[in-house]
Structure formats: structure tokens, C-alpha cells
PDB file of C-alpha atoms and ligand atoms in Angstrom:
ATOM      1  CA  MET A 185     -22.704   0.549 -16.510  1.00  0.00           C
ATOM      2  CA  THR A 186     -22.434  -3.202 -16.510  1.00  0.00           C
ATOM      3  CA  SER A 187     -19.050  -4.881 -16.309  1.00  0.00           C
ATOM      4  CA  ALA A 188     -19.493  -6.173 -19.865  1.00  0.00           C
ATOM      5  CA  GLU A 189     -20.063  -2.632 -21.148  1.00  0.00           C
ATOM      6  CA  ILE A 190     -16.982  -1.292 -19.388  1.00  0.00           C
ATOM      7  CA  LEU A 191     -14.847  -4.123 -20.783  1.00  0.00           C
ATOM      8  CA  GLN A 192     -16.126  -3.381 -24.274  1.00  0.00           C
ATOM      9  CA  GLN A 193     -15.303   0.307 -23.848  1.00  0.00           C
ATOM     10  CA  HIS A 194     -11.715  -0.718 -23.200  1.00  0.00           C
ATOM     11  CA  GLY A 195     -11.663  -2.904 -26.286  1.00  0.00           C
ATOM     12  CA  ILE A 196     -11.857  -6.164 -24.353  1.00  0.00           C
ATOM     13  CA  ARG A 197     -14.190  -8.913 -25.491  1.00  0.00           C
ATOM     14  CA  PRO A 198     -16.506  -9.497 -22.506  1.00  0.00           C
ATOM     15  CA  SER A 199     -16.180 -13.256 -22.141  1.00  0.00           C
ATOM     16  CA  LEU A 200     -18.052 -14.805 -19.212  1.00  0.00           C
ATOM     17  CA  THR A 201     -14.826 -15.369 -17.269  1.00  0.00           C
ATOM     18  CA  ARG A 202     -13.669 -11.782 -17.701  1.00  0.00           C
ATOM     19  CA  VAL A 203     -17.064 -10.480 -16.635  1.00  0.00           C
ATOM     20  CA  ILE A 204     -17.286 -12.595 -13.458  1.00  0.00           C
ATOM     21  CA  ILE A 205     -13.736 -11.665 -12.421  1.00  0.00           C
ATOM     22  CA  TYR A 206     -14.343  -7.960 -13.042  1.00  0.00           C
ATOM     23  CA  ASP A 207     -17.746  -8.185 -11.318  1.00  0.00           C
ATOM     24  CA  TYR A 208     -16.051  -9.731  -8.317  1.00  0.00           C
ATOM     25  CA  LEU A 209     -13.488  -6.929  -8.114  1.00  0.00           C
ATOM     26  CA  ARG A 210     -16.181  -4.267  -8.429  1.00  0.00           C
ATOM     27  CA  ALA A 211     -18.176  -5.861  -5.607  1.00  0.00           C
ATOM     28  CA  HIS A 212     -15.213  -6.581  -3.315  1.00  0.00           C
ATOM     29  CA  ARG A 213     -13.084  -3.553  -2.615  1.00  0.00           C
ATOM     30  CA  THR A 214     -10.691  -5.487  -0.405  1.00  0.00           C
ATOM     31  CA  HIS A 215      -7.880  -5.498  -2.987  1.00  0.00           C
ATOM     32  CA  PRO A 216      -7.788  -9.283  -3.377  1.00  0.00           C
ATOM     33  CA  THR A 217      -4.860 -11.201  -4.845  1.00  0.00           C
ATOM     34  CA  ALA A 218      -5.393 -13.395  -7.920  1.00  0.00           C
ATOM     35  CA  ASP A 219      -5.406 -16.413  -5.576  1.00  0.00           C
ATOM     36  CA  GLU A 220      -8.118 -14.894  -3.420  1.00  0.00           C
ATOM     37  CA  ILE A 221     -10.224 -14.135  -6.500  1.00  0.00           C
ATOM     38  CA  TYR A 222      -9.773 -17.721  -7.622  1.00  0.00           C
ATOM     39  CA  GLN A 223     -10.721 -19.139  -4.181  1.00  0.00           C
ATOM     40  CA  ALA A 224     -13.829 -16.966  -4.052  1.00  0.00           C
ATOM     41  CA  LEU A 225     -15.066 -17.756  -7.545  1.00  0.00           C
ATOM     42  CA  SER A 226     -14.134 -21.392  -8.035  1.00  0.00           C
ATOM     43  CA  PRO A 227     -17.114 -22.836  -6.070  1.00  0.00           C
ATOM     44  CA  THR A 228     -19.554 -21.172  -8.482  1.00  0.00           C
ATOM     45  CA  ALA A 229     -17.311 -21.360 -11.546  1.00  0.00           C
ATOM     46  CA  PRO A 230     -15.824 -24.870 -11.410  1.00  0.00           C
ATOM     47  CA  THR A 231     -14.236 -24.606 -14.857  1.00  0.00           C
ATOM     48  CA  LEU A 232     -12.226 -21.555 -13.844  1.00  0.00           C
ATOM     49  CA  SER A 233      -8.487 -22.190 -13.509  1.00  0.00           C
ATOM     50  CA  LYS A 234      -5.909 -20.247 -11.540  1.00  0.00           C
ATOM     51  CA  THR A 235      -4.039 -19.518 -14.756  1.00  0.00           C
ATOM     52  CA  THR A 236      -7.149 -17.978 -16.283  1.00  0.00           C
ATOM     53  CA  VAL A 237      -7.584 -15.721 -13.260  1.00  0.00           C
ATOM     54  CA  TYR A 238      -3.919 -14.649 -13.459  1.00  0.00           C
ATOM     55  CA  ASN A 239      -4.123 -13.984 -17.192  1.00  0.00           C
ATOM     56  CA  THR A 240      -7.416 -12.119 -16.859  1.00  0.00           C
ATOM     57  CA  VAL A 241      -6.277  -9.726 -14.126  1.00  0.00           C
ATOM     58  CA  LYS A 242      -3.095  -9.111 -16.120  1.00  0.00           C
ATOM     59  CA  LEU A 243      -5.139  -8.255 -19.218  1.00  0.00           C
ATOM     60  CA  LEU A 244      -7.595  -6.056 -17.318  1.00  0.00           C
ATOM     61  CA  SER A 245      -4.753  -4.226 -15.625  1.00  0.00           C
ATOM     62  CA  ALA A 246      -2.803  -3.689 -18.852  1.00  0.00           C
ATOM     63  CA  SER A 247      -5.934  -2.229 -20.428  1.00  0.00           C
ATOM     64  CA  GLY A 248      -6.491   0.151 -17.523  1.00  0.00           C
ATOM     65  CA  VAL A 249      -9.784  -1.436 -16.438  1.00  0.00           C
ATOM     66  CA  ILE A 250      -8.350  -2.320 -13.035  1.00  0.00           C
ATOM     67  CA  LYS A 251      -5.250  -1.337 -11.091  1.00  0.00           C
ATOM     68  CA  THR A 252      -2.450  -3.609  -9.940  1.00  0.00           C
ATOM     69  CA  ILE A 253      -1.291  -2.780  -6.438  1.00  0.00           C
ATOM     70  CA  THR A 254       2.254  -3.803  -5.620  1.00  0.00           C
ATOM     71  CA  ILE A 255       2.434  -2.530  -2.069  1.00  0.00           C
ATOM     72  CA  GLU A 256       3.644  -5.972  -0.980  1.00  0.00           C
ATOM     73  CA  GLU A 257       6.759  -7.487  -2.471  1.00  0.00           C
ATOM     74  CA  GLN A 258       5.456 -11.044  -2.635  1.00  0.00           C
ATOM     75  CA  GLN A 259       2.072 -10.553  -4.206  1.00  0.00           C
ATOM     76  CA  ALA A 260       0.083  -8.286  -6.461  1.00  0.00           C
ATOM     77  CA  ARG A 261      -3.377  -7.141  -5.465  1.00  0.00           C
ATOM     78  CA  PHE A 262      -6.115  -5.840  -7.709  1.00  0.00           C
ATOM     79  CA  ASP A 263      -8.499  -2.922  -7.495  1.00  0.00           C
ATOM     80  CA  ALA A 264     -11.503  -2.118  -9.679  1.00  0.00           C
ATOM     81  CA  CYS A 265     -11.330   1.529  -8.607  1.00  0.00           C
ATOM     82  CA  THR A 266      -8.977   3.333 -10.986  1.00  0.00           C
ATOM     83  CA  ASP A 267      -9.579   6.842  -9.597  1.00  0.00           C
ATOM     84  CA  ILE A 268      -6.580   8.395  -7.895  1.00  0.00           C
ATOM     85  CA  HIS A 269      -6.395   7.167  -4.320  1.00  0.00           C
ATOM     86  CA  GLY A 270      -3.686   5.994  -1.996  1.00  0.00           C
ATOM     87  CA  HIS A 271      -3.179   2.498  -0.605  1.00  0.00           C
ATOM     88  CA  GLY A 272      -2.164   1.753   2.922  1.00  0.00           C
ATOM     89  CA  LEU A 273      -0.855  -1.556   4.210  1.00  0.00           C
ATOM     90  CA  CYS A 274      -0.854  -2.662   7.820  1.00  0.00           C
ATOM     91  CA  THR A 275       2.338  -4.700   8.104  1.00  0.00           C
ATOM     92  CA  LYS A 276       0.922  -6.605  11.099  1.00  0.00           C
ATOM     93  CA  CYS A 277      -2.452  -7.879   9.841  1.00  0.00           C
ATOM     94  CA  GLY A 278      -1.776  -7.426   6.125  1.00  0.00           C
ATOM     95  CA  LYS A 279      -4.913  -5.387   5.530  1.00  0.00           C
ATOM     96  CA  VAL A 280      -4.779  -3.119   2.486  1.00  0.00           C
ATOM     97  CA  PHE A 281      -7.054  -0.087   2.602  1.00  0.00           C
ATOM     98  CA  ASP A 282      -7.866   2.952   0.488  1.00  0.00           C
ATOM     99  CA  PHE A 283      -7.265   6.536   1.489  1.00  0.00           C
ATOM    100  CA  ASP A 284      -7.975   9.831  -0.203  1.00  0.00           C
ATOM    101  CA  THR A 285      -5.010  11.738  -1.495  1.00  0.00           C
ATOM    102  CA  ALA A 286      -4.090  14.374  -4.007  1.00  0.00           C
ATOM    103  CA  LEU A 287      -1.066  13.700  -6.140  1.00  0.00           C
ATOM    104  CA  PRO A 288       2.122  15.377  -4.935  1.00  0.00           C
ATOM    105  CA  LYS A 289       3.804  17.968  -7.110  1.00  0.00           C
ATOM    106  CA  MET A 290       6.018  16.006  -9.450  1.00  0.00           C
ATOM    107  CA  SER A 291       8.850  17.282 -11.594  1.00  0.00           C
ATOM    108  CA  LEU A 292       9.195  14.527 -14.135  1.00  0.00           C
ATOM    109  CA  PRO A 293      11.628  14.650 -17.049  1.00  0.00           C
ATOM    110  CA  GLU A 294      10.215  16.469 -20.042  1.00  0.00           C
ATOM    111  CA  GLY A 295       8.210  14.273 -22.377  1.00  0.00           C
ATOM    112  CA  PHE A 296       7.786  11.553 -19.783  1.00  0.00           C
ATOM    113  CA  ASP A 297       4.511   9.779 -20.452  1.00  0.00           C
ATOM    114  CA  ILE A 298       2.960   8.657 -17.157  1.00  0.00           C
ATOM    115  CA  LEU A 299       1.476   5.177 -17.209  1.00  0.00           C
ATOM    116  CA  ALA A 300       0.699   4.864 -13.517  1.00  0.00           C
ATOM    117  CA  THR A 301       1.175   6.825 -10.322  1.00  0.00           C
ATOM    118  CA  GLU A 302       0.835   5.098  -6.995  1.00  0.00           C
ATOM    119  CA  VAL A 303       0.755   6.438  -3.472  1.00  0.00           C
ATOM    120  CA  TYR A 304       1.609   3.763  -0.929  1.00  0.00           C
ATOM    121  CA  CYS A 305       1.807   4.010   2.807  1.00  0.00           C
ATOM    122  CA  THR A 306       2.812   1.227   5.187  1.00  0.00           C
ATOM    123  CA  GLY A 307       2.416   1.131   8.935  1.00  0.00           C
ATOM    124  CA  THR A 308       0.318  -0.306  11.746  1.00  0.00           C
ATOM    125  CA  CYS A 309      -3.464   0.002  11.853  1.00  0.00           C
ATOM    126  CA  MET A 310      -5.478   0.991  14.906  1.00  0.00           C
ATOM    127  CA  ASP A 311      -6.569  -2.618  15.574  1.00  0.00           C
ATOM    128  CA  CYS A 312      -2.986  -3.835  15.622  1.00  0.00           C
ATOM    129  CA  ARG A 313      -1.538  -1.122  17.863  1.00  0.00           C
ATOM    130  CA  GLU A 314      -0.945  -2.034  21.526  1.00  0.00           C
TER     131      GLU A 314
HETATM  132 ZN1  LIG B 171      -3.524  -4.229  11.282  1.00  0.00          ZN
HETATM  133 ZN1  LIG B 172      -7.861   0.878  -3.746  1.00  0.00          ZN
END
């Protein structure tokens, strides 16, 4: 499916800006921040503003098209993969990576409507050990 089709499925009008931002996230599974998305796209999309990038990722995340990852206190990262998977953060080099996981058994209060479940893991990656 094209990015435009997926946006439409979620009830989002596929404007050019939304499509290029979503395309970027689908192609780059590095969990970029809004700033990083802006830096990467601005050379080819000179009319793009930082505010537009921020607003777009917020909209896409609220609609469930992408995930917001808040593994770091200071900045949100974004992920086009919305399947259940865990996120690991190396606190030395700042790399955020995916890992496979099943959801733990959860005893939530009755009637609780889950909006998002995140599995986060922080530590030191192989490259940074020593
Ligand atoms: Zn590392
Ligand atoms: Zn991920």
C-alpha cells in the first residue's frame, strides 16, 4: 500500500507534506525525532517548516498511523511500525533499536480501554561495552 492510501484509511487527507513525512518514516526505521525528520527532508522540501513536521507527526501518532516513542525524557521519537515490538535505548550512544517481544500478562482495571502499550528497555549496547 502506498503511504497516501494508508493515510486515507485512517481518515487523514494525504497532503504532500504528510505523505513525504510518512514515507520517510516508513523508509527509515531508525526512530528519528521530529528534528531529524526535518533535517533530512528540508533539502528536498524547502517549504517544509519545523512546526509542520511537529504537527504532522503529532497528527499521525494520534490517528494510530505511527507510534510515538518516549523512551527518552527529552525527546519523542517516531516509528512507522505499529506492530507490537519493544524499544531498547543504549544510554551511551543514544541508539534506539527494535526488539521482538510478547506483551506481559497484564491485570488492568476492569473496563480500562488500552490506547497504547509500550515495552522499553534501557542499557548499554555491545558497541559501547568495554
Ligand atoms: Zn551504544
Ligand atoms: Zn520500533
